[in-house]
Amino acid sequence: MSLHPPDLSPQNMADGQRAREEQELSMAPPALEVDGISLAFRERRSSLPVLQDVALTVKRGEFVSLIGPSGSGKSTLFHIIGGLLKPQRGRIRMHGQDVTGERGHISYMPQQPALFPWRTTLDNVLLGQENAPRNHTAAHSQYASERERREEALQWLEQVGLGPFAKAYPHTLSGGMQQRVAFLRALLSPQELMLLDEPFSALDALTRADMQQWLLRMWEKNRRSVLFITHSIEEALLLSDRIYVLSARPATVMHVVDVPFPRPRREEITLDSRFSEWKRTMTDWMRQEKYKLDGGMEEHAESVRKNPTDNGADQYE
């Protein structure tokens, strides 16, 4: 039996608290389970398979990225997770509960900020809480009153450098500032799972790099469960705990990459030789799938030409 007194230094206590939190997260049901999702669209007289037996998991407090060729069905998968589309096969579970086809369980950040021009920065941030389903708002006591919501949102705006712009309208903000507002709107929504759909794709290279670092710092402070779509392999490696690589359409999970770089991460990690090696490997995977997808699009176009129809409306199969 050891007779040494326990180490009660603040650093040791903080390390112990983090270890306990990580153990609790590891024992909890995943924030998201995508189980065998398949979907095909009917276009005129032909059928276009988009997703085929897609399976992935986002654990609580985990940052997971999804990459794949353009047109491989990444945004379609987001629509299924959000309940906007129903799959032909497969289930969506969140925190162990089947939510297939149900809406209101995720917070969402689209490619464009999608801010309402008639609402101020503060009011745009509050929009996610205003539109949250009752069962979510009731479960979060911090959203008990409008005054408390506004005070919390103002504190967050100060933290991200937008405090002086709380009463400004979207047209007066830069692209990067608008993206911060959109991210805060998703972050302050009561749903625990965040879906980010290429949120930085419209930004210039320098602003995008700045926003990546900003997102890293914000996520490391809050550890929300995130599923992130990106076409940038470097962005995925920089931000993620795990990366799912989709094949060409019909998309299935082709590779799963457990990102080996420790946190906290900074931009300098992109200079690491292992980072460059992973980037080259994943670029080769994506290039091969792009060739397959381009060939498949030509074959599909030929099929449509050979099967004309009087009804030009596309329908979901």
PDB file of C-alpha atoms in Angstrom:
ATOM      1  CA  MET A   1       0.000   0.000   0.000  1.00  0.00           C
ATOM      2  CA  SER A   2       1.363   3.392  -0.970  1.00  0.00           C
ATOM      3  CA  LEU A   3       1.694   5.952   1.792  1.00  0.00           C
ATOM      4  CA  HIS A   4       2.383   8.854  -0.553  1.00  0.00           C
ATOM      5  CA  PRO A   5      -0.269  11.596  -0.469  1.00  0.00           C
ATOM      6  CA  PRO A   6      -2.292  12.067  -3.673  1.00  0.00           C
ATOM      7  CA  ASP A   7      -1.186  14.730  -6.115  1.00  0.00           C
ATOM      8  CA  LEU A   8      -3.848  17.429  -5.774  1.00  0.00           C
ATOM      9  CA  SER A   9      -2.161  19.989  -8.019  1.00  0.00           C
ATOM     10  CA  PRO A  10      -4.555  21.889 -10.336  1.00  0.00           C
ATOM     11  CA  GLN A  11      -2.929  20.333 -13.408  1.00  0.00           C
ATOM     12  CA  ASN A  12      -3.338  16.785 -12.083  1.00  0.00           C
ATOM     13  CA  MET A  13      -6.946  17.433 -11.080  1.00  0.00           C
ATOM     14  CA  ALA A  14      -7.675  18.861 -14.529  1.00  0.00           C
ATOM     15  CA  ASP A  15      -6.086  15.817 -16.173  1.00  0.00           C
ATOM     16  CA  GLY A  16      -8.204  13.553 -13.988  1.00  0.00           C
ATOM     17  CA  GLN A  17     -11.366  15.426 -14.901  1.00  0.00           C
ATOM     18  CA  ARG A  18     -10.582  15.132 -18.620  1.00  0.00           C
ATOM     19  CA  ALA A  19      -9.905  11.408 -18.215  1.00  0.00           C
ATOM     20  CA  ARG A  20     -13.268  10.911 -16.472  1.00  0.00           C
ATOM     21  CA  GLU A  21     -15.066  12.887 -19.191  1.00  0.00           C
ATOM     22  CA  GLU A  22     -13.408  10.849 -21.936  1.00  0.00           C
ATOM     23  CA  GLN A  23     -14.383   7.609 -20.177  1.00  0.00           C
ATOM     24  CA  GLU A  24     -18.005   8.755 -19.908  1.00  0.00           C
ATOM     25  CA  LEU A  25     -18.051   9.675 -23.598  1.00  0.00           C
ATOM     26  CA  SER A  26     -16.595   6.312 -24.600  1.00  0.00           C
ATOM     27  CA  MET A  27     -19.352   4.477 -22.687  1.00  0.00           C
ATOM     28  CA  ALA A  28     -22.219   6.570 -24.083  1.00  0.00           C
ATOM     29  CA  PRO A  29     -24.127   5.551 -27.241  1.00  0.00           C
ATOM     30  CA  PRO A  30     -22.750   7.211 -30.391  1.00  0.00           C
ATOM     31  CA  ALA A  31     -24.108  10.621 -31.283  1.00  0.00           C
ATOM     32  CA  LEU A  32     -24.829   9.249 -34.767  1.00  0.00           C
ATOM     33  CA  GLU A  33     -25.012   5.817 -36.376  1.00  0.00           C
ATOM     34  CA  VAL A  34     -25.654   5.554 -40.106  1.00  0.00           C
ATOM     35  CA  ASP A  35     -26.502   1.882 -40.652  1.00  0.00           C
ATOM     36  CA  GLY A  36     -26.629   0.454 -44.172  1.00  0.00           C
ATOM     37  CA  ILE A  37     -28.205   3.448 -45.905  1.00  0.00           C
ATOM     38  CA  SER A  38     -29.166   2.968 -49.567  1.00  0.00           C
ATOM     39  CA  LEU A  39     -31.024   5.388 -51.834  1.00  0.00           C
ATOM     40  CA  ALA A  40     -31.727   5.651 -55.575  1.00  0.00           C
ATOM     41  CA  PHE A  41     -33.374   8.461 -57.541  1.00  0.00           C
ATOM     42  CA  ARG A  42     -35.717   7.799 -60.430  1.00  0.00           C
ATOM     43  CA  GLU A  43     -34.964  10.060 -63.361  1.00  0.00           C
ATOM     44  CA  ARG A  44     -37.523   9.633 -66.108  1.00  0.00           C
ATOM     45  CA  ARG A  45     -37.454   5.919 -67.006  1.00  0.00           C
ATOM     46  CA  SER A  46     -34.039   5.184 -65.533  1.00  0.00           C
ATOM     47  CA  SER A  47     -32.947   4.632 -61.946  1.00  0.00           C
ATOM     48  CA  LEU A  48     -29.894   6.403 -60.545  1.00  0.00           C
ATOM     49  CA  PRO A  49     -28.400   4.658 -57.463  1.00  0.00           C
ATOM     50  CA  VAL A  50     -26.812   7.305 -55.240  1.00  0.00           C
ATOM     51  CA  LEU A  51     -25.992   5.622 -51.913  1.00  0.00           C
ATOM     52  CA  GLN A  52     -25.315   1.940 -51.380  1.00  0.00           C
ATOM     53  CA  ASP A  53     -25.062   0.379 -47.914  1.00  0.00           C
ATOM     54  CA  VAL A  54     -23.357   3.431 -46.370  1.00  0.00           C
ATOM     55  CA  ALA A  55     -22.382   2.958 -42.714  1.00  0.00           C
ATOM     56  CA  LEU A  56     -20.554   5.367 -40.416  1.00  0.00           C
ATOM     57  CA  THR A  57     -20.417   6.417 -36.766  1.00  0.00           C
ATOM     58  CA  VAL A  58     -19.835   9.696 -34.958  1.00  0.00           C
ATOM     59  CA  LYS A  59     -19.061   9.216 -31.281  1.00  0.00           C
ATOM     60  CA  ARG A  60     -20.018  11.857 -28.748  1.00  0.00           C
ATOM     61  CA  GLY A  61     -17.558  14.728 -28.807  1.00  0.00           C
ATOM     62  CA  GLU A  62     -15.941  13.502 -32.028  1.00  0.00           C
ATOM     63  CA  PHE A  63     -15.113  15.427 -35.217  1.00  0.00           C
ATOM     64  CA  VAL A  64     -15.671  13.214 -38.265  1.00  0.00           C
ATOM     65  CA  SER A  65     -15.231  14.248 -41.903  1.00  0.00           C
ATOM     66  CA  LEU A  66     -16.819  12.859 -45.042  1.00  0.00           C
ATOM     67  CA  ILE A  67     -15.036  13.222 -48.377  1.00  0.00           C
ATOM     68  CA  GLY A  68     -15.746  11.849 -51.831  1.00  0.00           C
ATOM     69  CA  PRO A  69     -15.975  12.876 -55.481  1.00  0.00           C
ATOM     70  CA  SER A  70     -18.404  15.630 -56.467  1.00  0.00           C
ATOM     71  CA  GLY A  71     -21.803  14.078 -57.089  1.00  0.00           C
ATOM     72  CA  SER A  72     -21.145  11.021 -54.946  1.00  0.00           C
ATOM     73  CA  GLY A  73     -24.082  11.693 -52.616  1.00  0.00           C
ATOM     74  CA  LYS A  74     -22.543  13.426 -49.583  1.00  0.00           C
ATOM     75  CA  SER A  75     -25.198  16.149 -49.340  1.00  0.00           C
ATOM     76  CA  THR A  76     -27.907  13.561 -50.053  1.00  0.00           C
ATOM     77  CA  LEU A  77     -26.668  11.618 -47.031  1.00  0.00           C
ATOM     78  CA  PHE A  78     -26.957  14.805 -44.954  1.00  0.00           C
ATOM     79  CA  HIS A  79     -30.569  15.170 -46.114  1.00  0.00           C
ATOM     80  CA  ILE A  80     -31.285  11.625 -44.957  1.00  0.00           C
ATOM     81  CA  ILE A  81     -29.638  12.200 -41.567  1.00  0.00           C
ATOM     82  CA  GLY A  82     -31.638  15.416 -41.165  1.00  0.00           C
ATOM     83  CA  GLY A  83     -34.900  13.661 -42.019  1.00  0.00           C
ATOM     84  CA  LEU A  84     -35.538  15.480 -45.317  1.00  0.00           C
ATOM     85  CA  LEU A  85     -35.296  12.237 -47.308  1.00  0.00           C
ATOM     86  CA  LYS A  86     -36.121   8.653 -46.399  1.00  0.00           C
ATOM     87  CA  PRO A  87     -33.764   5.903 -47.520  1.00  0.00           C
ATOM     88  CA  GLN A  88     -34.977   2.786 -49.323  1.00  0.00           C
ATOM     89  CA  ARG A  89     -32.901   0.716 -46.890  1.00  0.00           C
ATOM     90  CA  GLY A  90     -31.041   1.329 -43.652  1.00  0.00           C
ATOM     91  CA  ARG A  91     -31.581   3.227 -40.414  1.00  0.00           C
ATOM     92  CA  ILE A  92     -30.388   6.436 -38.749  1.00  0.00           C
ATOM     93  CA  ARG A  93     -29.815   6.293 -34.992  1.00  0.00           C
ATOM     94  CA  MET A  94     -28.845   9.125 -32.652  1.00  0.00           C
ATOM     95  CA  HIS A  95     -27.815   8.406 -29.081  1.00  0.00           C
ATOM     96  CA  GLY A  96     -29.142   4.881 -29.529  1.00  0.00           C
ATOM     97  CA  GLN A  97     -32.615   5.942 -30.736  1.00  0.00           C
ATOM     98  CA  ASP A  98     -33.980   5.236 -34.221  1.00  0.00           C
ATOM     99  CA  VAL A  99     -34.736   8.633 -35.829  1.00  0.00           C
ATOM    100  CA  THR A 100     -34.971   7.566 -39.489  1.00  0.00           C
ATOM    101  CA  GLY A 101     -37.089  10.104 -41.386  1.00  0.00           C
ATOM    102  CA  GLU A 102     -37.480  12.385 -38.351  1.00  0.00           C
ATOM    103  CA  ARG A 103     -36.562  16.067 -38.417  1.00  0.00           C
ATOM    104  CA  GLY A 104     -35.309  18.366 -35.688  1.00  0.00           C
ATOM    105  CA  HIS A 105     -32.481  16.211 -34.303  1.00  0.00           C
ATOM    106  CA  ILE A 106     -29.486  18.028 -35.809  1.00  0.00           C
ATOM    107  CA  SER A 107     -28.091  21.533 -36.088  1.00  0.00           C
ATOM    108  CA  TYR A 108     -26.948  22.385 -39.585  1.00  0.00           C
ATOM    109  CA  MET A 109     -24.495  24.773 -41.242  1.00  0.00           C
ATOM    110  CA  PRO A 110     -24.825  24.975 -45.041  1.00  0.00           C
ATOM    111  CA  GLN A 111     -22.245  25.912 -47.672  1.00  0.00           C
ATOM    112  CA  GLN A 112     -23.501  29.494 -47.737  1.00  0.00           C
ATOM    113  CA  PRO A 113     -24.129  31.408 -44.481  1.00  0.00           C
ATOM    114  CA  ALA A 114     -27.879  31.716 -45.312  1.00  0.00           C
ATOM    115  CA  LEU A 115     -28.345  34.667 -42.967  1.00  0.00           C
ATOM    116  CA  PHE A 116     -31.641  36.548 -43.032  1.00  0.00           C
ATOM    117  CA  PRO A 117     -30.832  40.054 -44.367  1.00  0.00           C
ATOM    118  CA  TRP A 118     -33.531  41.728 -42.258  1.00  0.00           C
ATOM    119  CA  ARG A 119     -32.185  40.284 -39.003  1.00  0.00           C
ATOM    120  CA  THR A 120     -29.184  41.597 -37.094  1.00  0.00           C
ATOM    121  CA  THR A 121     -26.123  39.481 -36.352  1.00  0.00           C
ATOM    122  CA  LEU A 122     -27.466  38.711 -32.873  1.00  0.00           C
ATOM    123  CA  ASP A 123     -30.932  37.804 -34.155  1.00  0.00           C
ATOM    124  CA  ASN A 124     -29.450  35.512 -36.821  1.00  0.00           C
ATOM    125  CA  VAL A 125     -27.422  33.697 -34.154  1.00  0.00           C
ATOM    126  CA  LEU A 126     -30.572  33.203 -32.076  1.00  0.00           C
ATOM    127  CA  LEU A 127     -32.532  31.755 -34.989  1.00  0.00           C
ATOM    128  CA  GLY A 128     -31.444  28.145 -34.353  1.00  0.00           C
ATOM    129  CA  GLN A 129     -32.758  28.252 -30.792  1.00  0.00           C
ATOM    130  CA  GLU A 130     -36.030  29.879 -31.849  1.00  0.00           C
ATOM    131  CA  ASN A 131     -36.729  27.150 -34.405  1.00  0.00           C
ATOM    132  CA  ALA A 132     -35.623  24.196 -32.263  1.00  0.00           C
ATOM    133  CA  PRO A 133     -38.314  21.588 -31.506  1.00  0.00           C
ATOM    134  CA  ARG A 134     -39.956  21.881 -28.097  1.00  0.00           C
ATOM    135  CA  ASN A 135     -38.496  18.612 -26.821  1.00  0.00           C
ATOM    136  CA  HIS A 136     -34.971  19.980 -27.358  1.00  0.00           C
ATOM    137  CA  THR A 137     -35.565  23.398 -25.798  1.00  0.00           C
ATOM    138  CA  ALA A 138     -37.299  21.859 -22.796  1.00  0.00           C
ATOM    139  CA  ALA A 139     -34.288  19.633 -22.164  1.00  0.00           C
ATOM    140  CA  HIS A 140     -31.888  22.589 -22.027  1.00  0.00           C
ATOM    141  CA  SER A 141     -32.546  24.831 -19.039  1.00  0.00           C
ATOM    142  CA  GLN A 142     -30.121  27.472 -20.365  1.00  0.00           C
ATOM    143  CA  TYR A 143     -32.748  28.339 -22.971  1.00  0.00           C
ATOM    144  CA  ALA A 144     -35.450  29.035 -20.374  1.00  0.00           C
ATOM    145  CA  SER A 145     -35.923  32.698 -21.234  1.00  0.00           C
ATOM    146  CA  GLU A 146     -35.310  35.004 -24.161  1.00  0.00           C
ATOM    147  CA  ARG A 147     -33.183  37.294 -21.998  1.00  0.00           C
ATOM    148  CA  GLU A 148     -30.850  34.447 -21.046  1.00  0.00           C
ATOM    149  CA  ARG A 149     -30.573  33.332 -24.660  1.00  0.00           C
ATOM    150  CA  ARG A 150     -29.625  36.820 -25.792  1.00  0.00           C
ATOM    151  CA  GLU A 151     -27.085  37.258 -23.018  1.00  0.00           C
ATOM    152  CA  GLU A 152     -25.414  33.962 -23.869  1.00  0.00           C
ATOM    153  CA  ALA A 153     -25.363  34.775 -27.584  1.00  0.00           C
ATOM    154  CA  LEU A 154     -23.793  38.176 -26.884  1.00  0.00           C
ATOM    155  CA  GLN A 155     -21.079  36.498 -24.807  1.00  0.00           C
ATOM    156  CA  TRP A 156     -20.315  34.131 -27.675  1.00  0.00           C
ATOM    157  CA  LEU A 157     -20.196  36.993 -30.172  1.00  0.00           C
ATOM    158  CA  GLU A 158     -17.627  38.711 -27.961  1.00  0.00           C
ATOM    159  CA  GLN A 159     -15.547  35.521 -27.815  1.00  0.00           C
ATOM    160  CA  VAL A 160     -15.362  35.241 -31.608  1.00  0.00           C
ATOM    161  CA  GLY A 161     -14.632  38.922 -32.157  1.00  0.00           C
ATOM    162  CA  LEU A 162     -18.084  39.904 -33.364  1.00  0.00           C
ATOM    163  CA  GLY A 163     -19.305  41.723 -30.260  1.00  0.00           C
ATOM    164  CA  PRO A 164     -19.150  45.175 -31.919  1.00  0.00           C
ATOM    165  CA  PHE A 165     -21.239  43.815 -34.821  1.00  0.00           C
ATOM    166  CA  ALA A 166     -24.119  42.384 -32.779  1.00  0.00           C
ATOM    167  CA  LYS A 167     -26.542  44.995 -34.166  1.00  0.00           C
ATOM    168  CA  ALA A 168     -25.094  44.982 -37.688  1.00  0.00           C
ATOM    169  CA  TYR A 169     -26.886  43.479 -40.668  1.00  0.00           C
ATOM    170  CA  PRO A 170     -25.385  40.675 -42.806  1.00  0.00           C
ATOM    171  CA  HIS A 171     -24.568  42.851 -45.841  1.00  0.00           C
ATOM    172  CA  THR A 172     -22.107  44.843 -43.725  1.00  0.00           C
ATOM    173  CA  LEU A 173     -20.101  41.731 -42.713  1.00  0.00           C
ATOM    174  CA  SER A 174     -17.247  40.072 -44.603  1.00  0.00           C
ATOM    175  CA  GLY A 175     -17.564  36.500 -45.868  1.00  0.00           C
ATOM    176  CA  GLY A 176     -15.539  35.122 -42.970  1.00  0.00           C
ATOM    177  CA  MET A 177     -17.608  37.064 -40.442  1.00  0.00           C
ATOM    178  CA  GLN A 178     -20.832  35.767 -41.964  1.00  0.00           C
ATOM    179  CA  GLN A 179     -19.524  32.196 -41.676  1.00  0.00           C
ATOM    180  CA  ARG A 180     -18.747  32.758 -37.981  1.00  0.00           C
ATOM    181  CA  VAL A 181     -22.317  33.936 -37.447  1.00  0.00           C
ATOM    182  CA  ALA A 182     -23.650  30.838 -39.239  1.00  0.00           C
ATOM    183  CA  PHE A 183     -21.425  28.582 -37.148  1.00  0.00           C
ATOM    184  CA  LEU A 184     -22.543  30.206 -33.885  1.00  0.00           C
ATOM    185  CA  ARG A 185     -26.161  29.759 -34.952  1.00  0.00           C
ATOM    186  CA  ALA A 186     -25.496  26.017 -35.318  1.00  0.00           C
ATOM    187  CA  LEU A 187     -23.366  25.841 -32.169  1.00  0.00           C
ATOM    188  CA  LEU A 188     -26.010  27.476 -29.973  1.00  0.00           C
ATOM    189  CA  SER A 189     -28.823  25.312 -31.302  1.00  0.00           C
ATOM    190  CA  PRO A 190     -29.756  22.805 -28.581  1.00  0.00           C
ATOM    191  CA  GLN A 191     -29.230  19.698 -30.749  1.00  0.00           C
ATOM    192  CA  GLU A 192     -25.943  18.022 -29.840  1.00  0.00           C
ATOM    193  CA  LEU A 193     -25.018  16.783 -33.343  1.00  0.00           C
ATOM    194  CA  MET A 194     -23.771  19.374 -35.860  1.00  0.00           C
ATOM    195  CA  LEU A 195     -23.714  18.757 -39.627  1.00  0.00           C
ATOM    196  CA  LEU A 196     -21.370  21.132 -41.475  1.00  0.00           C
ATOM    197  CA  ASP A 197     -21.747  20.995 -45.270  1.00  0.00           C
ATOM    198  CA  GLU A 198     -18.609  22.478 -46.879  1.00  0.00           C
ATOM    199  CA  PRO A 199     -18.926  25.661 -44.812  1.00  0.00           C
ATOM    200  CA  PHE A 200     -15.715  27.249 -46.141  1.00  0.00           C
ATOM    201  CA  SER A 201     -15.954  26.345 -49.835  1.00  0.00           C
ATOM    202  CA  ALA A 202     -16.952  29.857 -50.956  1.00  0.00           C
ATOM    203  CA  LEU A 203     -14.114  31.628 -49.112  1.00  0.00           C
ATOM    204  CA  ASP A 204     -10.798  32.722 -50.571  1.00  0.00           C
ATOM    205  CA  ALA A 205      -7.725  30.651 -49.632  1.00  0.00           C
ATOM    206  CA  LEU A 206      -6.423  32.951 -46.884  1.00  0.00           C
ATOM    207  CA  THR A 207      -9.827  33.463 -45.237  1.00  0.00           C
ATOM    208  CA  ARG A 208     -10.466  29.721 -45.462  1.00  0.00           C
ATOM    209  CA  ALA A 209      -7.175  28.957 -43.657  1.00  0.00           C
ATOM    210  CA  ASP A 210      -8.069  31.483 -40.952  1.00  0.00           C
ATOM    211  CA  MET A 211     -11.533  29.963 -40.553  1.00  0.00           C
ATOM    212  CA  GLN A 212     -10.078  26.458 -40.266  1.00  0.00           C
ATOM    213  CA  GLN A 213      -7.903  27.579 -37.358  1.00  0.00           C
ATOM    214  CA  TRP A 214     -10.836  29.402 -35.797  1.00  0.00           C
ATOM    215  CA  LEU A 215     -13.028  26.308 -36.095  1.00  0.00           C
ATOM    216  CA  LEU A 216     -10.300  24.147 -34.536  1.00  0.00           C
ATOM    217  CA  ARG A 217     -10.075  26.436 -31.515  1.00  0.00           C
ATOM    218  CA  MET A 218     -13.851  26.651 -31.142  1.00  0.00           C
ATOM    219  CA  TRP A 219     -14.358  22.902 -31.425  1.00  0.00           C
ATOM    220  CA  GLU A 220     -11.543  22.052 -29.004  1.00  0.00           C
ATOM    221  CA  LYS A 221     -13.238  24.271 -26.412  1.00  0.00           C
ATOM    222  CA  ASN A 222     -16.692  22.717 -26.845  1.00  0.00           C
ATOM    223  CA  ARG A 223     -16.199  19.206 -28.285  1.00  0.00           C
ATOM    224  CA  ARG A 224     -19.591  19.040 -29.981  1.00  0.00           C
ATOM    225  CA  SER A 225     -20.238  15.972 -32.137  1.00  0.00           C
ATOM    226  CA  VAL A 226     -19.566  17.025 -35.731  1.00  0.00           C
ATOM    227  CA  LEU A 227     -20.015  15.444 -39.157  1.00  0.00           C
ATOM    228  CA  PHE A 228     -18.228  17.633 -41.700  1.00  0.00           C
ATOM    229  CA  ILE A 229     -18.392  17.481 -45.516  1.00  0.00           C
ATOM    230  CA  THR A 230     -15.370  18.793 -47.394  1.00  0.00           C
ATOM    231  CA  HIS A 231     -13.659  18.341 -50.755  1.00  0.00           C
ATOM    232  CA  SER A 232     -10.322  19.377 -49.229  1.00  0.00           C
ATOM    233  CA  ILE A 233      -8.220  16.427 -48.091  1.00  0.00           C
ATOM    234  CA  GLU A 234      -5.885  18.769 -46.215  1.00  0.00           C
ATOM    235  CA  GLU A 235      -8.848  20.327 -44.389  1.00  0.00           C
ATOM    236  CA  ALA A 236     -10.164  16.900 -43.409  1.00  0.00           C
ATOM    237  CA  LEU A 237      -6.772  15.773 -42.068  1.00  0.00           C
ATOM    238  CA  LEU A 238      -6.308  19.014 -40.158  1.00  0.00           C
ATOM    239  CA  LEU A 239      -9.710  19.045 -38.446  1.00  0.00           C
ATOM    240  CA  SER A 240     -10.821  15.444 -37.998  1.00  0.00           C
ATOM    241  CA  ASP A 241     -10.541  12.549 -35.581  1.00  0.00           C
ATOM    242  CA  ARG A 242     -11.706  10.174 -38.327  1.00  0.00           C
ATOM    243  CA  ILE A 243     -12.355  10.457 -42.068  1.00  0.00           C
ATOM    244  CA  TYR A 244     -14.782   8.394 -44.151  1.00  0.00           C
ATOM    245  CA  VAL A 245     -13.851   8.266 -47.830  1.00  0.00           C
ATOM    246  CA  LEU A 246     -16.767   7.613 -50.175  1.00  0.00           C
ATOM    247  CA  SER A 247     -16.492   5.862 -53.507  1.00  0.00           C
ATOM    248  CA  ALA A 248     -17.919   7.094 -56.778  1.00  0.00           C
ATOM    249  CA  ARG A 249     -21.687   6.826 -57.215  1.00  0.00           C
ATOM    250  CA  PRO A 250     -23.377   4.736 -55.984  1.00  0.00           C
ATOM    251  CA  ALA A 251     -21.424   5.818 -52.944  1.00  0.00           C
ATOM    252  CA  THR A 252     -20.269   3.373 -50.339  1.00  0.00           C
ATOM    253  CA  VAL A 253     -17.578   3.739 -47.680  1.00  0.00           C
ATOM    254  CA  MET A 254     -14.330   2.905 -49.435  1.00  0.00           C
ATOM    255  CA  HIS A 255     -11.807   3.754 -46.690  1.00  0.00           C
ATOM    256  CA  VAL A 256     -11.891   4.796 -43.017  1.00  0.00           C
ATOM    257  CA  VAL A 257      -8.917   6.839 -41.810  1.00  0.00           C
ATOM    258  CA  ASP A 258      -8.227   7.275 -38.089  1.00  0.00           C
ATOM    259  CA  VAL A 259      -6.251  10.517 -38.168  1.00  0.00           C
ATOM    260  CA  PRO A 260      -2.987   9.859 -36.272  1.00  0.00           C
ATOM    261  CA  PHE A 261      -2.119  13.433 -35.278  1.00  0.00           C
ATOM    262  CA  PRO A 262      -2.570  14.454 -31.609  1.00  0.00           C
ATOM    263  CA  ARG A 263      -4.658  17.368 -30.409  1.00  0.00           C
ATOM    264  CA  PRO A 264      -4.569  20.273 -29.997  1.00  0.00           C
ATOM    265  CA  ARG A 265      -3.651  20.786 -33.648  1.00  0.00           C
ATOM    266  CA  ARG A 266      -2.278  23.834 -35.346  1.00  0.00           C
ATOM    267  CA  GLU A 267      -1.563  24.738 -38.947  1.00  0.00           C
ATOM    268  CA  GLU A 268       2.093  23.653 -38.619  1.00  0.00           C
ATOM    269  CA  ILE A 269       0.980  20.003 -38.651  1.00  0.00           C
ATOM    270  CA  THR A 270       0.472  20.355 -42.418  1.00  0.00           C
ATOM    271  CA  LEU A 271       4.280  20.509 -42.780  1.00  0.00           C
ATOM    272  CA  ASP A 272       4.750  17.102 -41.130  1.00  0.00           C
ATOM    273  CA  SER A 273       6.010  14.391 -43.508  1.00  0.00           C
ATOM    274  CA  ARG A 274       3.295  11.983 -42.286  1.00  0.00           C
ATOM    275  CA  PHE A 275       0.655  14.596 -43.112  1.00  0.00           C
ATOM    276  CA  SER A 276       2.020  14.904 -46.659  1.00  0.00           C
ATOM    277  CA  GLU A 277       2.093  11.125 -47.039  1.00  0.00           C
ATOM    278  CA  TRP A 278      -1.523  10.731 -45.969  1.00  0.00           C
ATOM    279  CA  LYS A 279      -2.521  13.588 -48.266  1.00  0.00           C
ATOM    280  CA  ARG A 280      -0.856  11.913 -51.263  1.00  0.00           C
ATOM    281  CA  THR A 281      -2.448   8.550 -50.486  1.00  0.00           C
ATOM    282  CA  MET A 282      -5.937  10.000 -50.136  1.00  0.00           C
ATOM    283  CA  THR A 283      -5.496  12.134 -53.256  1.00  0.00           C
ATOM    284  CA  ASP A 284      -4.756   8.951 -55.217  1.00  0.00           C
ATOM    285  CA  TRP A 285      -7.913   7.319 -53.832  1.00  0.00           C
ATOM    286  CA  MET A 286     -10.022  10.327 -54.822  1.00  0.00           C
ATOM    287  CA  ARG A 287      -8.508  10.586 -58.299  1.00  0.00           C
ATOM    288  CA  GLN A 288      -9.317   6.950 -59.036  1.00  0.00           C
ATOM    289  CA  GLU A 289     -12.922   7.415 -57.901  1.00  0.00           C
ATOM    290  CA  LYS A 290     -13.331  10.605 -59.907  1.00  0.00           C
ATOM    291  CA  TYR A 291     -12.396   8.745 -63.075  1.00  0.00           C
ATOM    292  CA  LYS A 292     -15.018   6.108 -62.268  1.00  0.00           C
ATOM    293  CA  LEU A 293     -17.658   8.771 -61.602  1.00  0.00           C
ATOM    294  CA  ASP A 294     -16.915  10.667 -64.829  1.00  0.00           C
ATOM    295  CA  GLY A 295     -17.276   7.431 -66.807  1.00  0.00           C
ATOM    296  CA  GLY A 296     -20.518   6.588 -65.006  1.00  0.00           C
ATOM    297  CA  MET A 297     -22.017  10.002 -65.825  1.00  0.00           C
ATOM    298  CA  GLU A 298     -21.328   9.470 -69.528  1.00  0.00           C
ATOM    299  CA  GLU A 299     -23.011   6.045 -69.406  1.00  0.00           C
ATOM    300  CA  HIS A 300     -26.046   7.470 -67.557  1.00  0.00           C
ATOM    301  CA  ALA A 301     -26.427  10.324 -70.068  1.00  0.00           C
ATOM    302  CA  GLU A 302     -26.383   7.799 -72.917  1.00  0.00           C
ATOM    303  CA  SER A 303     -29.049   5.721 -71.133  1.00  0.00           C
ATOM    304  CA  VAL A 304     -31.309   8.773 -70.769  1.00  0.00           C
ATOM    305  CA  ARG A 305     -30.911   9.622 -74.452  1.00  0.00           C
ATOM    306  CA  LYS A 306     -31.984   6.093 -75.373  1.00  0.00           C
ATOM    307  CA  ASN A 307     -35.024   6.190 -73.029  1.00  0.00           C
ATOM    308  CA  PRO A 308     -36.880   9.487 -73.604  1.00  0.00           C
ATOM    309  CA  THR A 309     -40.145  10.103 -71.756  1.00  0.00           C
ATOM    310  CA  ASP A 310     -43.013  12.533 -71.915  1.00  0.00           C
ATOM    311  CA  ASN A 311     -42.807  13.134 -68.199  1.00  0.00           C
ATOM    312  CA  GLY A 312     -39.780  15.328 -67.490  1.00  0.00           C
ATOM    313  CA  ALA A 313     -40.334  15.546 -63.737  1.00  0.00           C
ATOM    314  CA  ASP A 314     -37.752  13.779 -61.601  1.00  0.00           C
ATOM    315  CA  GLN A 315     -39.075  11.630 -58.783  1.00  0.00           C
ATOM    316  CA  TYR A 316     -37.528   9.919 -55.792  1.00  0.00           C
ATOM    317  CA  GLU A 317     -37.529   6.172 -56.057  1.00  0.00           C
TER     318      GLU A 317
END
